[in-house]
Amino acid sequence: MAKDTLKGLNVAILVTDGFEQVELTEPRKALDEAGATTKIVSPKHQRVRAWNFTDWSIELPVDVDLDQAKPEDFDALLLPGGVINPDSLRIEPNAVAFAKAFFDSGKPVAAICHGPWTVIETGAARGRRMTSWPSLKTDLKNAGADWVDQQAVLDKGLVTSRNPNDIPA
C-alpha cells in the first residue's frame, strides 16, 4: 500500500490472548505504513499475549479496553486468527457486539485464518462468500456462507483469508 493511502482512518484490531502473532503484526505494519491509526482493542486489560505457530510469544499493549471501546470511533475492523483468540472472542458477548456493529454500519472488516469464527457469531457470515483456515469450512457453511478455497476473498465489505501465508494477497 502506498504511504498515506489510509491517512485519517482508524482501525480497531480486536484480539485477546492467543492471537497468531504474524496475523496481527504484518497487517498492522501495512496499515500503519499506509497512514492508518491502529488500536488493539481487547477484553484483556493492559497486555495481550501472542501465539507464534507452536508456542507463546510476544506481549503487546492493549490500546483500548473492550468495555470502553466504541465502534463509532473506528472506520474498520481487523480480526486476526490463531485458534485460541477467536475461540475466546466468540463467547465474549461484548466482543461479538463490537464486531457486529461494524457489519451493521457497513464498515470494512478483515478476518484472517480462524478470525471468521467471530464473524459467524455476529450473524454476518450468512449470504457471504468467504474463505478461512480449512477446518472452519463446515462452520462457515453451517452459518450460511459460501466457503471457497482462495487466498483472499472480498464480499460486501468483508475480506477473509486462509492463513498467514495469504496475508500479502
JSON list of C-alpha atoms in Angstrom, two decimals:
[
{"chain": "A", "resi": 1, "resn": "MET", "atom": "CA", "xyz": [0.00, 0.00, 0.00]},
{"chain": "A", "resi": 2, "resn": "ALA", "atom": "CA", "xyz": [1.21, 3.49, -0.78]},
{"chain": "A", "resi": 3, "resn": "LYS", "atom": "CA", "xyz": [2.16, 5.79, 2.08]},
{"chain": "A", "resi": 4, "resn": "ASP", "atom": "CA", "xyz": [-0.76, 7.89, 3.37]},
{"chain": "A", "resi": 5, "resn": "THR", "atom": "CA", "xyz": [-3.34, 5.92, 1.32]},
{"chain": "A", "resi": 6, "resn": "LEU", "atom": "CA", "xyz": [-5.25, 5.32, 4.56]},
{"chain": "A", "resi": 7, "resn": "LYS", "atom": "CA", "xyz": [-4.34, 8.56, 6.33]},
{"chain": "A", "resi": 8, "resn": "GLY", "atom": "CA", "xyz": [-7.02, 9.58, 8.81]},
{"chain": "A", "resi": 9, "resn": "LEU", "atom": "CA", "xyz": [-8.58, 6.11, 9.10]},
{"chain": "A", "resi": 10, "resn": "ASN", "atom": "CA", "xyz": [-8.83, 4.46, 12.50]},
{"chain": "A", "resi": 11, "resn": "VAL", "atom": "CA", "xyz": [-8.65, 0.66, 12.52]},
{"chain": "A", "resi": 12, "resn": "ALA", "atom": "CA", "xyz": [-9.61, -1.47, 15.52]},
{"chain": "A", "resi": 13, "resn": "ILE", "atom": "CA", "xyz": [-7.74, -4.76, 15.95]},
{"chain": "A", "resi": 14, "resn": "LEU", "atom": "CA", "xyz": [-9.90, -6.97, 18.16]},
{"chain": "A", "resi": 15, "resn": "VAL", "atom": "CA", "xyz": [-7.88, -9.66, 19.98]},
{"chain": "A", "resi": 16, "resn": "THR", "atom": "CA", "xyz": [-7.34, -11.46, 23.23]},
{"chain": "A", "resi": 17, "resn": "ASP", "atom": "CA", "xyz": [-4.58, -13.83, 24.35]},
{"chain": "A", "resi": 18, "resn": "GLY", "atom": "CA", "xyz": [-3.63, -16.43, 21.77]},
{"chain": "A", "resi": 19, "resn": "PHE", "atom": "CA", "xyz": [-3.86, -14.41, 18.56]},
{"chain": "A", "resi": 20, "resn": "GLU", "atom": "CA", "xyz": [-1.47, -15.63, 15.86]},
{"chain": "A", "resi": 21, "resn": "GLN", "atom": "CA", "xyz": [1.40, -13.13, 16.05]},
{"chain": "A", "resi": 22, "resn": "VAL", "atom": "CA", "xyz": [2.00, -12.65, 12.32]},
{"chain": "A", "resi": 23, "resn": "GLU", "atom": "CA", "xyz": [-1.75, -12.24, 11.68]},
{"chain": "A", "resi": 24, "resn": "LEU", "atom": "CA", "xyz": [-1.68, -9.09, 13.79]},
{"chain": "A", "resi": 25, "resn": "THR", "atom": "CA", "xyz": [1.82, -7.73, 13.29]},
{"chain": "A", "resi": 26, "resn": "GLU", "atom": "CA", "xyz": [2.02, -7.94, 9.48]},
{"chain": "A", "resi": 27, "resn": "PRO", "atom": "CA", "xyz": [-1.39, -6.40, 8.66]},
{"chain": "A", "resi": 28, "resn": "ARG", "atom": "CA", "xyz": [-0.84, -3.78, 11.37]},
{"chain": "A", "resi": 29, "resn": "LYS", "atom": "CA", "xyz": [2.53, -2.87, 9.87]},
{"chain": "A", "resi": 30, "resn": "ALA", "atom": "CA", "xyz": [0.94, -2.48, 6.41]},
{"chain": "A", "resi": 31, "resn": "LEU", "atom": "CA", "xyz": [-1.93, -0.39, 7.79]},
{"chain": "A", "resi": 32, "resn": "ASP", "atom": "CA", "xyz": [0.41, 1.84, 9.79]},
{"chain": "A", "resi": 33, "resn": "GLU", "atom": "CA", "xyz": [2.70, 2.31, 6.78]},
{"chain": "A", "resi": 34, "resn": "ALA", "atom": "CA", "xyz": [-0.32, 3.33, 4.70]},
{"chain": "A", "resi": 35, "resn": "GLY", "atom": "CA", "xyz": [-1.14, 6.05, 7.24]},
{"chain": "A", "resi": 36, "resn": "ALA", "atom": "CA", "xyz": [-3.92, 4.39, 9.24]},
{"chain": "A", "resi": 37, "resn": "THR", "atom": "CA", "xyz": [-4.05, 4.62, 13.01]},
{"chain": "A", "resi": 38, "resn": "THR", "atom": "CA", "xyz": [-4.36, 1.13, 14.51]},
{"chain": "A", "resi": 39, "resn": "LYS", "atom": "CA", "xyz": [-5.52, 0.34, 18.02]},
{"chain": "A", "resi": 40, "resn": "ILE", "atom": "CA", "xyz": [-5.55, -3.00, 19.79]},
{"chain": "A", "resi": 41, "resn": "VAL", "atom": "CA", "xyz": [-8.96, -3.46, 21.42]},
{"chain": "A", "resi": 42, "resn": "SER", "atom": "CA", "xyz": [-9.28, -6.31, 23.90]},
{"chain": "A", "resi": 43, "resn": "PRO", "atom": "CA", "xyz": [-11.34, -7.69, 26.76]},
{"chain": "A", "resi": 44, "resn": "LYS", "atom": "CA", "xyz": [-7.93, -8.25, 28.41]},
{"chain": "A", "resi": 45, "resn": "HIS", "atom": "CA", "xyz": [-6.66, -5.22, 30.26]},
{"chain": "A", "resi": 46, "resn": "GLN", "atom": "CA", "xyz": [-3.18, -3.79, 29.68]},
{"chain": "A", "resi": 47, "resn": "ARG", "atom": "CA", "xyz": [-1.48, -6.52, 27.57]},
{"chain": "A", "resi": 48, "resn": "VAL", "atom": "CA", "xyz": [-2.29, -9.39, 25.22]},
{"chain": "A", "resi": 49, "resn": "ARG", "atom": "CA", "xyz": [-0.08, -12.37, 24.52]},
{"chain": "A", "resi": 50, "resn": "ALA", "atom": "CA", "xyz": [0.62, -13.69, 21.03]},
{"chain": "A", "resi": 51, "resn": "TRP", "atom": "CA", "xyz": [0.92, -17.25, 19.84]},
{"chain": "A", "resi": 52, "resn": "ASN", "atom": "CA", "xyz": [3.69, -17.84, 17.30]},
{"chain": "A", "resi": 53, "resn": "PHE", "atom": "CA", "xyz": [2.76, -21.04, 15.41]},
{"chain": "A", "resi": 54, "resn": "THR", "atom": "CA", "xyz": [3.66, -23.51, 18.19]},
{"chain": "A", "resi": 55, "resn": "ASP", "atom": "CA", "xyz": [4.28, -21.55, 21.39]},
{"chain": "A", "resi": 56, "resn": "TRP", "atom": "CA", "xyz": [3.56, -18.38, 23.33]},
{"chain": "A", "resi": 57, "resn": "SER", "atom": "CA", "xyz": [5.37, -15.33, 22.06]},
{"chain": "A", "resi": 58, "resn": "ILE", "atom": "CA", "xyz": [5.42, -11.55, 22.47]},
{"chain": "A", "resi": 59, "resn": "GLU", "atom": "CA", "xyz": [3.09, -9.41, 24.55]},
{"chain": "A", "resi": 60, "resn": "LEU", "atom": "CA", "xyz": [1.57, -6.25, 23.11]},
{"chain": "A", "resi": 61, "resn": "PRO", "atom": "CA", "xyz": [-0.06, -3.36, 24.95]},
{"chain": "A", "resi": 62, "resn": "VAL", "atom": "CA", "xyz": [-3.83, -3.01, 24.76]},
{"chain": "A", "resi": 63, "resn": "ASP", "atom": "CA", "xyz": [-4.72, 0.45, 23.47]},
{"chain": "A", "resi": 64, "resn": "VAL", "atom": "CA", "xyz": [-8.43, 0.38, 24.30]},
{"chain": "A", "resi": 65, "resn": "ASP", "atom": "CA", "xyz": [-10.25, -1.85, 26.77]},
{"chain": "A", "resi": 66, "resn": "LEU", "atom": "CA", "xyz": [-13.16, -3.55, 25.03]},
{"chain": "A", "resi": 67, "resn": "ASP", "atom": "CA", "xyz": [-15.62, -2.37, 27.67]},
{"chain": "A", "resi": 68, "resn": "GLN", "atom": "CA", "xyz": [-14.71, 1.23, 26.79]},
{"chain": "A", "resi": 69, "resn": "ALA", "atom": "CA", "xyz": [-14.32, 0.82, 23.01]},
{"chain": "A", "resi": 70, "resn": "LYS", "atom": "CA", "xyz": [-16.88, 2.48, 20.75]},
{"chain": "A", "resi": 71, "resn": "PRO", "atom": "CA", "xyz": [-17.28, 1.10, 17.22]},
{"chain": "A", "resi": 72, "resn": "GLU", "atom": "CA", "xyz": [-18.21, 4.58, 16.02]},
{"chain": "A", "resi": 73, "resn": "ASP", "atom": "CA", "xyz": [-14.65, 5.71, 16.86]},
{"chain": "A", "resi": 74, "resn": "PHE", "atom": "CA", "xyz": [-13.27, 3.34, 14.20]},
{"chain": "A", "resi": 75, "resn": "ASP", "atom": "CA", "xyz": [-13.51, 3.11, 10.42]},
{"chain": "A", "resi": 76, "resn": "ALA", "atom": "CA", "xyz": [-12.61, -0.57, 10.02]},
{"chain": "A", "resi": 77, "resn": "LEU", "atom": "CA", "xyz": [-12.01, -3.76, 12.00]},
{"chain": "A", "resi": 78, "resn": "LEU", "atom": "CA", "xyz": [-9.26, -6.40, 11.80]},
{"chain": "A", "resi": 79, "resn": "LEU", "atom": "CA", "xyz": [-9.90, -9.87, 13.27]},
{"chain": "A", "resi": 80, "resn": "PRO", "atom": "CA", "xyz": [-6.62, -11.83, 13.44]},
{"chain": "A", "resi": 81, "resn": "GLY", "atom": "CA", "xyz": [-6.85, -15.56, 13.92]},
{"chain": "A", "resi": 82, "resn": "GLY", "atom": "CA", "xyz": [-4.96, -18.14, 15.85]},
{"chain": "A", "resi": 83, "resn": "VAL", "atom": "CA", "xyz": [-7.12, -20.86, 17.37]},
{"chain": "A", "resi": 84, "resn": "ILE", "atom": "CA", "xyz": [-7.23, -19.60, 20.97]},
{"chain": "A", "resi": 85, "resn": "ASN", "atom": "CA", "xyz": [-8.02, -15.94, 20.23]},
{"chain": "A", "resi": 86, "resn": "PRO", "atom": "CA", "xyz": [-11.21, -16.22, 18.12]},
{"chain": "A", "resi": 87, "resn": "ASP", "atom": "CA", "xyz": [-12.43, -19.20, 20.12]},
{"chain": "A", "resi": 88, "resn": "SER", "atom": "CA", "xyz": [-12.33, -16.97, 23.21]},
{"chain": "A", "resi": 89, "resn": "LEU", "atom": "CA", "xyz": [-13.75, -13.87, 21.48]},
{"chain": "A", "resi": 90, "resn": "ARG", "atom": "CA", "xyz": [-16.74, -15.71, 20.03]},
{"chain": "A", "resi": 91, "resn": "ILE", "atom": "CA", "xyz": [-18.06, -16.46, 23.53]},
{"chain": "A", "resi": 92, "resn": "GLU", "atom": "CA", "xyz": [-17.41, -12.92, 24.80]},
{"chain": "A", "resi": 93, "resn": "PRO", "atom": "CA", "xyz": [-20.71, -11.02, 24.30]},
{"chain": "A", "resi": 94, "resn": "ASN", "atom": "CA", "xyz": [-19.03, -7.59, 24.23]},
{"chain": "A", "resi": 95, "resn": "ALA", "atom": "CA", "xyz": [-16.56, -8.76, 21.57]},
{"chain": "A", "resi": 96, "resn": "VAL", "atom": "CA", "xyz": [-19.35, -10.14, 19.38]},
{"chain": "A", "resi": 97, "resn": "ALA", "atom": "CA", "xyz": [-21.40, -6.95, 19.81]},
{"chain": "A", "resi": 98, "resn": "PHE", "atom": "CA", "xyz": [-18.37, -4.80, 18.98]},
{"chain": "A", "resi": 99, "resn": "ALA", "atom": "CA", "xyz": [-17.69, -6.76, 15.77]},
{"chain": "A", "resi": 100, "resn": "LYS", "atom": "CA", "xyz": [-21.39, -6.87, 14.84]},
{"chain": "A", "resi": 101, "resn": "ALA", "atom": "CA", "xyz": [-21.57, -3.08, 14.98]},
{"chain": "A", "resi": 102, "resn": "PHE", "atom": "CA", "xyz": [-19.06, -2.86, 12.11]},
{"chain": "A", "resi": 103, "resn": "PHE", "atom": "CA", "xyz": [-21.21, -5.11, 9.93]},
{"chain": "A", "resi": 104, "resn": "ASP", "atom": "CA", "xyz": [-24.41, -3.29, 10.91]},
{"chain": "A", "resi": 105, "resn": "SER", "atom": "CA", "xyz": [-22.90, 0.05, 9.90]},
{"chain": "A", "resi": 106, "resn": "GLY", "atom": "CA", "xyz": [-21.34, -1.26, 6.67]},
{"chain": "A", "resi": 107, "resn": "LYS", "atom": "CA", "xyz": [-17.75, -0.66, 7.76]},
{"chain": "A", "resi": 108, "resn": "PRO", "atom": "CA", "xyz": [-14.97, -2.83, 6.32]},
{"chain": "A", "resi": 109, "resn": "VAL", "atom": "CA", "xyz": [-13.92, -5.92, 8.26]},
{"chain": "A", "resi": 110, "resn": "ALA", "atom": "CA", "xyz": [-10.96, -8.25, 7.63]},
{"chain": "A", "resi": 111, "resn": "ALA", "atom": "CA", "xyz": [-10.75, -11.73, 9.19]},
{"chain": "A", "resi": 112, "resn": "ILE", "atom": "CA", "xyz": [-7.70, -13.97, 8.88]},
{"chain": "A", "resi": 113, "resn": "CYS", "atom": "CA", "xyz": [-7.44, -17.75, 9.32]},
{"chain": "A", "resi": 114, "resn": "HIS", "atom": "CA", "xyz": [-9.68, -18.62, 12.34]},
{"chain": "A", "resi": 115, "resn": "GLY", "atom": "CA", "xyz": [-10.88, -14.99, 12.63]},
{"chain": "A", "resi": 116, "resn": "PRO", "atom": "CA", "xyz": [-14.14, -15.85, 10.79]},
{"chain": "A", "resi": 117, "resn": "TRP", "atom": "CA", "xyz": [-15.33, -17.68, 13.93]},
{"chain": "A", "resi": 118, "resn": "THR", "atom": "CA", "xyz": [-16.09, -14.24, 15.35]},
{"chain": "A", "resi": 119, "resn": "VAL", "atom": "CA", "xyz": [-17.86, -13.29, 12.11]},
{"chain": "A", "resi": 120, "resn": "ILE", "atom": "CA", "xyz": [-20.08, -16.37, 12.47]},
{"chain": "A", "resi": 121, "resn": "GLU", "atom": "CA", "xyz": [-21.16, -15.24, 15.93]},
{"chain": "A", "resi": 122, "resn": "THR", "atom": "CA", "xyz": [-22.25, -11.83, 14.60]},
{"chain": "A", "resi": 123, "resn": "GLY", "atom": "CA", "xyz": [-24.57, -13.45, 12.05]},
{"chain": "A", "resi": 124, "resn": "ALA", "atom": "CA", "xyz": [-22.72, -11.70, 9.22]},
{"chain": "A", "resi": 125, "resn": "ALA", "atom": "CA", "xyz": [-21.41, -14.86, 7.53]},
{"chain": "A", "resi": 126, "resn": "ARG", "atom": "CA", "xyz": [-24.84, -15.70, 6.08]},
{"chain": "A", "resi": 127, "resn": "GLY", "atom": "CA", "xyz": [-25.00, -14.99, 2.36]},
{"chain": "A", "resi": 128, "resn": "ARG", "atom": "CA", "xyz": [-21.35, -14.03, 2.04]},
{"chain": "A", "resi": 129, "resn": "ARG", "atom": "CA", "xyz": [-18.61, -15.68, 0.01]},
{"chain": "A", "resi": 130, "resn": "MET", "atom": "CA", "xyz": [-15.74, -16.38, 2.43]},
{"chain": "A", "resi": 131, "resn": "THR", "atom": "CA", "xyz": [-12.52, -18.28, 2.97]},
{"chain": "A", "resi": 132, "resn": "SER", "atom": "CA", "xyz": [-10.71, -19.35, 6.14]},
{"chain": "A", "resi": 133, "resn": "TRP", "atom": "CA", "xyz": [-8.45, -21.97, 7.62]},
{"chain": "A", "resi": 134, "resn": "PRO", "atom": "CA", "xyz": [-9.79, -25.26, 6.16]},
{"chain": "A", "resi": 135, "resn": "SER", "atom": "CA", "xyz": [-11.13, -26.55, 9.49]},
{"chain": "A", "resi": 136, "resn": "LEU", "atom": "CA", "xyz": [-13.69, -23.70, 9.55]},
{"chain": "A", "resi": 137, "resn": "LYS", "atom": "CA", "xyz": [-15.21, -24.73, 6.21]},
{"chain": "A", "resi": 138, "resn": "THR", "atom": "CA", "xyz": [-18.09, -26.68, 7.78]},
{"chain": "A", "resi": 139, "resn": "ASP", "atom": "CA", "xyz": [-18.69, -24.00, 10.43]},
{"chain": "A", "resi": 140, "resn": "LEU", "atom": "CA", "xyz": [-18.94, -21.29, 7.77]},
{"chain": "A", "resi": 141, "resn": "LYS", "atom": "CA", "xyz": [-21.20, -23.37, 5.54]},
{"chain": "A", "resi": 142, "resn": "ASN", "atom": "CA", "xyz": [-23.46, -24.12, 8.53]},
{"chain": "A", "resi": 143, "resn": "ALA", "atom": "CA", "xyz": [-23.58, -20.37, 9.21]},
{"chain": "A", "resi": 144, "resn": "GLY", "atom": "CA", "xyz": [-24.82, -19.76, 5.65]},
{"chain": "A", "resi": 145, "resn": "ALA", "atom": "CA", "xyz": [-21.58, -18.69, 3.98]},
{"chain": "A", "resi": 146, "resn": "ASP", "atom": "CA", "xyz": [-20.37, -19.83, 0.58]},
{"chain": "A", "resi": 147, "resn": "TRP", "atom": "CA", "xyz": [-16.90, -21.16, 1.52]},
{"chain": "A", "resi": 148, "resn": "VAL", "atom": "CA", "xyz": [-14.17, -21.10, -1.15]},
{"chain": "A", "resi": 149, "resn": "ASP", "atom": "CA", "xyz": [-10.53, -22.15, -1.05]},
{"chain": "A", "resi": 150, "resn": "GLN", "atom": "CA", "xyz": [-8.82, -18.94, -2.20]},
{"chain": "A", "resi": 151, "resn": "GLN", "atom": "CA", "xyz": [-6.03, -16.76, -0.80]},
{"chain": "A", "resi": 152, "resn": "ALA", "atom": "CA", "xyz": [-8.30, -13.81, -0.14]},
{"chain": "A", "resi": 153, "resn": "VAL", "atom": "CA", "xyz": [-11.99, -13.12, -0.72]},
{"chain": "A", "resi": 154, "resn": "LEU", "atom": "CA", "xyz": [-13.81, -9.78, -0.68]},
{"chain": "A", "resi": 155, "resn": "ASP", "atom": "CA", "xyz": [-17.60, -9.84, -0.31]},
{"chain": "A", "resi": 156, "resn": "LYS", "atom": "CA", "xyz": [-19.81, -6.97, 0.85]},
{"chain": "A", "resi": 157, "resn": "GLY", "atom": "CA", "xyz": [-17.03, -5.20, 2.75]},
{"chain": "A", "resi": 158, "resn": "LEU", "atom": "CA", "xyz": [-15.65, -8.35, 4.39]},
{"chain": "A", "resi": 159, "resn": "VAL", "atom": "CA", "xyz": [-12.16, -9.53, 3.44]},
{"chain": "A", "resi": 160, "resn": "THR", "atom": "CA", "xyz": [-11.21, -13.05, 4.52]},
{"chain": "A", "resi": 161, "resn": "SER", "atom": "CA", "xyz": [-8.00, -15.03, 4.06]},
{"chain": "A", "resi": 162, "resn": "ARG", "atom": "CA", "xyz": [-6.97, -18.61, 4.80]},
{"chain": "A", "resi": 163, "resn": "ASN", "atom": "CA", "xyz": [-3.71, -18.39, 6.73]},
{"chain": "A", "resi": 164, "resn": "PRO", "atom": "CA", "xyz": [-0.60, -16.28, 7.43]},
{"chain": "A", "resi": 165, "resn": "ASN", "atom": "CA", "xyz": [0.91, -17.15, 4.04]},
{"chain": "A", "resi": 166, "resn": "ASP", "atom": "CA", "xyz": [-2.04, -15.39, 2.35]},
{"chain": "A", "resi": 167, "resn": "ILE", "atom": "CA", "xyz": [-1.55, -12.07, 4.16]},
{"chain": "A", "resi": 168, "resn": "PRO", "atom": "CA", "xyz": [0.35, -10.44, 1.27]},
{"chain": "A", "resi": 169, "resn": "ALA", "atom": "CA", "xyz": [-2.65, -11.11, -1.00]}
]
